[in-house]
Coordinates of C-alpha atoms in Angstrom, one line a residue:
M7 CA 111.3 -118.5 40.0
L8 CA 114.5 -119.1 42.0
A9 CA 114.0 -121.1 45.2
V10 CA 116.7 -121.4 47.8
T11 CA 116.2 -124.0 50.6
A12 CA 118.0 -122.6 53.6
C13 CA 117.9 -122.7 57.4
A14 CA 117.4 -119.4 59.2
C15 CA 119.2 -119.4 62.7
G16 CA 119.5 -116.9 65.5
S17 CA 122.6 -115.6 63.7
G18 CA 122.0 -116.2 60.0
Y19 CA 120.7 -118.2 57.1
A20 CA 122.3 -121.4 55.8
V21 CA 121.7 -122.1 52.1
D22 CA 121.3 -125.8 51.1
R23 CA 120.1 -125.8 47.6
V24 CA 119.0 -123.4 44.8
L25 CA 116.2 -123.9 42.2
V26 CA 115.6 -121.7 39.2
A27 CA 112.2 -121.8 37.5
D28 CA 111.2 -120.7 34.0
T29 CA 109.9 -117.1 33.7
D30 CA 109.8 -114.7 30.9
A31 CA 112.6 -112.6 32.5
S32 CA 114.8 -115.6 33.1
V33 CA 114.4 -116.7 29.5
Q34 CA 115.5 -113.2 28.5
L35 CA 118.5 -113.5 30.8
A36 CA 119.3 -116.9 29.3
A37 CA 119.1 -115.5 25.8
A38 CA 121.8 -113.0 26.9
G39 CA 124.0 -115.7 28.1
M40 CA 123.0 -116.2 31.8
S41 CA 121.2 -119.5 32.0
R42 CA 119.1 -120.8 34.9
D43 CA 122.1 -122.8 36.1
D44 CA 124.3 -119.6 36.0
V45 CA 121.7 -117.8 38.1
R46 CA 121.6 -120.7 40.5
A47 CA 125.5 -120.7 40.8
A48 CA 125.6 -116.9 41.2
A49 CA 122.9 -116.9 44.0
S50 CA 124.6 -119.7 45.8
R51 CA 127.9 -118.0 45.7
I52 CA 126.6 -114.6 46.8
F53 CA 124.4 -116.0 49.7
E54 CA 127.3 -118.2 51.0
S55 CA 129.7 -115.2 51.1
A56 CA 127.1 -112.6 52.5
P57 CA 127.2 -111.6 56.2
G58 CA 124.6 -113.7 58.0
F59 CA 124.7 -116.5 55.5
G60 CA 126.6 -119.9 55.5
R61 CA 126.2 -123.6 54.9
G62 CA 123.9 -125.6 57.1
G63 CA 126.6 -127.4 59.0
L64 CA 128.1 -124.2 60.4
L65 CA 125.0 -122.8 62.1
A66 CA 123.6 -124.5 65.2
R67 CA 119.9 -123.4 65.7
R68 CA 118.1 -123.9 62.5
R69 CA 114.8 -122.6 61.3
H70 CA 114.4 -124.1 57.9
V71 CA 113.2 -121.7 55.2
V72 CA 112.6 -121.8 51.5
A73 CA 113.6 -118.6 49.6
Q74 CA 111.6 -118.0 46.4
V75 CA 113.2 -115.5 44.1
V76 CA 111.4 -114.2 41.0
V77 CA 113.4 -112.6 38.3
Q78 CA 110.8 -109.9 37.3
R79 CA 112.7 -108.1 34.6
A80 CA 115.7 -108.4 32.4
E81 CA 115.8 -105.8 29.7
L82 CA 118.0 -103.5 27.6
F83 CA 117.2 -99.8 27.1
E84 CA 118.7 -97.5 24.5
G85 CA 118.2 -93.8 24.5
A86 CA 119.0 -91.3 21.7
G87 CA 122.4 -90.0 22.5
A88 CA 122.7 -91.9 25.7
P89 CA 124.6 -95.2 26.5
A90 CA 122.4 -98.3 26.5
V91 CA 121.7 -99.7 29.9
A92 CA 120.7 -103.2 31.2
E93 CA 118.2 -103.6 33.9
V94 CA 117.5 -106.6 36.1
A95 CA 114.8 -106.7 38.9
L96 CA 114.0 -109.5 41.2
A97 CA 112.1 -110.4 44.4
I98 CA 113.1 -113.0 47.0
E99 CA 110.9 -114.3 49.7
L100 CA 112.2 -116.6 52.6
S101 CA 109.5 -118.5 54.2
S102 CA 109.3 -121.3 56.9
R103 CA 107.0 -123.4 58.8
D104 CA 107.6 -121.8 62.2
G105 CA 108.1 -118.2 61.4
P106 CA 106.9 -115.3 59.3
A107 CA 108.1 -114.9 55.7
V108 CA 110.6 -112.1 54.9
R109 CA 110.8 -110.6 51.4
E110 CA 113.4 -108.5 49.6
T111 CA 113.2 -106.8 46.2
A112 CA 116.2 -105.5 44.3
R113 CA 116.8 -103.7 41.0
A114 CA 120.1 -103.0 39.3
L115 CA 121.3 -101.2 36.2
E116 CA 124.5 -101.8 34.3
R117 CA 125.8 -99.7 31.5
V118 CA 126.4 -101.5 28.2
S119 CA 130.1 -101.0 27.2
R120 CA 131.5 -101.2 23.8
E121 CA 134.1 -103.7 24.8
S122 CA 131.9 -106.3 26.5
G123 CA 128.5 -105.6 25.0
P124 CA 124.9 -106.2 26.3
R125 CA 125.4 -109.8 27.5
A126 CA 128.0 -108.7 30.1
A127 CA 125.9 -105.8 31.1
L128 CA 122.8 -108.0 31.8
Q129 CA 124.9 -110.5 33.7
G130 CA 126.5 -107.7 35.7
A131 CA 123.0 -106.3 36.6
A132 CA 121.8 -109.7 37.6
D133 CA 124.8 -110.2 39.9
R134 CA 124.3 -106.7 41.5
A135 CA 120.6 -107.3 42.0
L136 CA 121.3 -110.6 43.9
R137 CA 124.0 -109.0 46.1
S138 CA 121.5 -106.2 46.9
A139 CA 118.8 -108.7 47.9
A140 CA 121.3 -110.6 50.0
R141 CA 122.4 -107.5 51.8
G142 CA 118.8 -106.7 52.4
F143 CA 118.3 -109.9 54.2
T144 CA 121.5 -109.3 56.2
L145 CA 120.2 -106.0 57.4
Q146 CA 116.8 -107.4 58.2
L147 CA 118.3 -110.2 60.2
A148 CA 120.6 -107.8 62.1
A149 CA 117.5 -105.5 62.9
E150 CA 115.5 -108.5 64.1
G151 CA 118.2 -109.2 66.7
K152 CA 118.4 -105.7 68.1
R153 CA 116.7 -104.4 71.2
L154 CA 114.2 -101.6 71.0
G155 CA 116.6 -98.8 71.9
A156 CA 119.1 -99.9 69.2
L157 CA 116.3 -100.1 66.7
R158 CA 115.2 -96.6 67.5
A159 CA 118.7 -95.4 67.1
D160 CA 118.9 -97.1 63.7
L161 CA 116.0 -94.8 62.6
R162 CA 118.6 -92.0 62.6
S163 CA 121.2 -94.0 60.6
P164 CA 122.8 -92.3 57.5
D165 CA 122.0 -95.4 55.6
P166 CA 118.4 -95.3 54.3
E167 CA 118.3 -99.2 54.1
V168 CA 119.1 -99.4 57.9
R169 CA 116.4 -96.9 58.6
E170 CA 113.8 -98.7 56.4
R171 CA 114.4 -102.0 58.0
A172 CA 114.3 -100.5 61.5
V173 CA 110.9 -99.1 60.7
R174 CA 109.8 -102.5 59.5
V175 CA 110.9 -104.5 62.5
L176 CA 109.5 -101.8 65.0
A177 CA 106.1 -102.3 63.2
E178 CA 106.3 -106.0 63.3
R179 CA 107.0 -105.9 67.0
G180 CA 104.1 -103.6 67.8
A181 CA 106.4 -101.1 69.4
R182 CA 104.1 -98.3 70.2
E183 CA 106.9 -96.6 72.2
A184 CA 108.6 -95.8 69.0
V185 CA 105.7 -93.8 67.5
P186 CA 107.4 -90.5 68.0
D187 CA 110.5 -91.8 66.3
L188 CA 108.5 -93.2 63.4
V189 CA 106.7 -89.9 63.1
E190 CA 110.0 -88.2 62.5
R191 CA 110.7 -90.5 59.6
L192 CA 107.7 -89.1 57.8
R193 CA 110.1 -86.2 57.0
D194 CA 112.8 -88.6 55.8
Q195 CA 114.7 -87.7 52.6
D196 CA 114.3 -91.2 51.2
P197 CA 110.7 -91.7 49.8
E198 CA 110.9 -95.4 50.5
V199 CA 111.5 -94.8 54.2
V200 CA 108.7 -92.3 54.3
E201 CA 106.3 -94.9 52.6
R202 CA 107.4 -97.6 55.1
A203 CA 106.9 -95.2 58.0
V204 CA 103.3 -94.6 57.0
G205 CA 102.7 -98.2 56.8
A206 CA 104.2 -98.8 60.2
L207 CA 102.2 -96.1 61.9
A208 CA 99.0 -97.5 60.3
Q209 CA 100.0 -101.0 61.5
L210 CA 100.6 -99.7 65.2
G211 CA 97.3 -98.0 65.2
D212 CA 98.2 -95.1 67.5
P213 CA 96.2 -91.9 67.0
R214 CA 99.2 -89.9 68.1
A215 CA 100.4 -90.2 64.5
V216 CA 97.4 -88.5 63.1
P217 CA 98.5 -84.8 63.1
A218 CA 101.8 -85.8 61.3
L219 CA 100.0 -87.8 58.7
I220 CA 97.6 -85.0 58.0
D221 CA 100.6 -82.6 57.6
L222 CA 102.3 -85.1 55.2
S223 CA 99.2 -85.0 53.0
R224 CA 99.2 -81.2 52.5
R225 CA 100.0 -80.1 49.0
R226 CA 100.0 -83.7 47.7
E227 CA 98.2 -85.2 44.9
P228 CA 94.6 -86.4 45.4
S229 CA 95.4 -90.1 45.2
F230 CA 97.8 -89.7 48.2
V231 CA 95.3 -87.6 50.1
A232 CA 92.7 -90.3 49.6
Q233 CA 95.1 -92.9 50.9
M234 CA 95.9 -90.8 54.0
A235 CA 92.1 -90.4 54.6
R236 CA 91.9 -94.1 54.9
V237 CA 94.9 -94.5 57.1
V238 CA 93.8 -91.6 59.4
G239 CA 90.3 -92.9 59.5
D240 CA 91.7 -96.3 60.7
L241 CA 93.6 -94.5 63.5
G242 CA 90.8 -92.4 64.7
G243 CA 90.7 -89.7 67.2
S244 CA 89.3 -86.2 67.3
D245 CA 91.9 -84.7 65.0
A246 CA 91.1 -87.5 62.5
E247 CA 87.4 -86.8 62.5
A248 CA 87.8 -83.1 62.2
W249 CA 90.2 -83.3 59.2
L250 CA 88.0 -85.9 57.5
G251 CA 85.0 -83.8 57.9
T252 CA 86.8 -80.9 56.3
L253 CA 87.8 -83.1 53.3
E254 CA 84.3 -84.5 52.9
A255 CA 82.8 -81.1 52.9
G256 CA 85.2 -79.1 50.7
H257 CA 87.9 -81.1 48.8
P258 CA 87.7 -80.4 45.1
E259 CA 88.4 -84.1 44.1
A260 CA 85.4 -86.5 44.3
R261 CA 87.6 -89.5 45.2
V262 CA 89.0 -87.7 48.2
R263 CA 85.5 -86.7 49.4
T264 CA 84.4 -90.3 49.0
A265 CA 87.5 -91.6 50.9
A266 CA 86.9 -89.2 53.7
R267 CA 83.2 -90.1 53.9
L268 CA 83.9 -93.8 54.1
A269 CA 86.6 -93.2 56.8
L270 CA 84.3 -91.1 58.9
A271 CA 81.6 -93.8 58.7
D272 CA 84.2 -96.3 59.9
I273 CA 85.1 -94.1 62.9
R274 CA 81.5 -93.7 63.8
A275 CA 80.8 -97.3 63.5
R276 CA 83.6 -98.0 66.0
G277 CA 82.0 -95.7 68.4
G278 CA 83.3 -92.1 67.8
A279 CA 86.4 -90.1 67.3
G280 CA 88.2 -91.4 70.4
S281 CA 87.6 -95.1 69.8
R282 CA 91.1 -95.8 68.9
A283 CA 92.8 -93.7 71.5
R284 CA 94.9 -95.6 74.0

């Protein structure tokens, strides 16, 4: 685990120190030539140069945080007739005593070249993953500082990372005004944005999202339909109850029928189809 002690201010994070713990993936990375000290130095360098980051003395209002970074994977893959590839995956969580934790995950691939070999490829993938995580925090910080109108505009950004973070922040703020915009993101070309939009609509608890969630489930695999049954059941409303009744009565998969039955029971326990409508 890699831990970064920093302070998160209104305009950024200030990194004070970096700790790297011993994991299987970090051991593999060390065996390839990138030690825990190397990871710590790379993380410090990247965070200090990333937009929204800086040293503690340069930022006035501080909310002290600890960032815990786990190197989850550091592997080499070789395919028949294809170049070998190095992969590094990691997760970083920034937590503080006076605010919610924020988390970023990153994964990077680097082709193994004949000249530099697998060691350089793993080091390059680790560096790229750290940079990707730092950029994620920068985007998240920028989104948190925006007004509602700007966040809703970000939902139409050409950058999927900007869209994903706008979805996340709107859900955290409980911005029910943005439900129609979030419904549009259920048709996003990026599957991660779609997944985040489903979670946001579930978190906001607005039955207006039910018809779009039902439509999203059409022609999808049974596990996804069962998941949507639970989400739609939580939202409630007459559309939800009608759809769940159809699933319970006639879906060919037992797990979907079970999910629909449980969701219907929850709706009725809350007082009927309209119990979540506002």
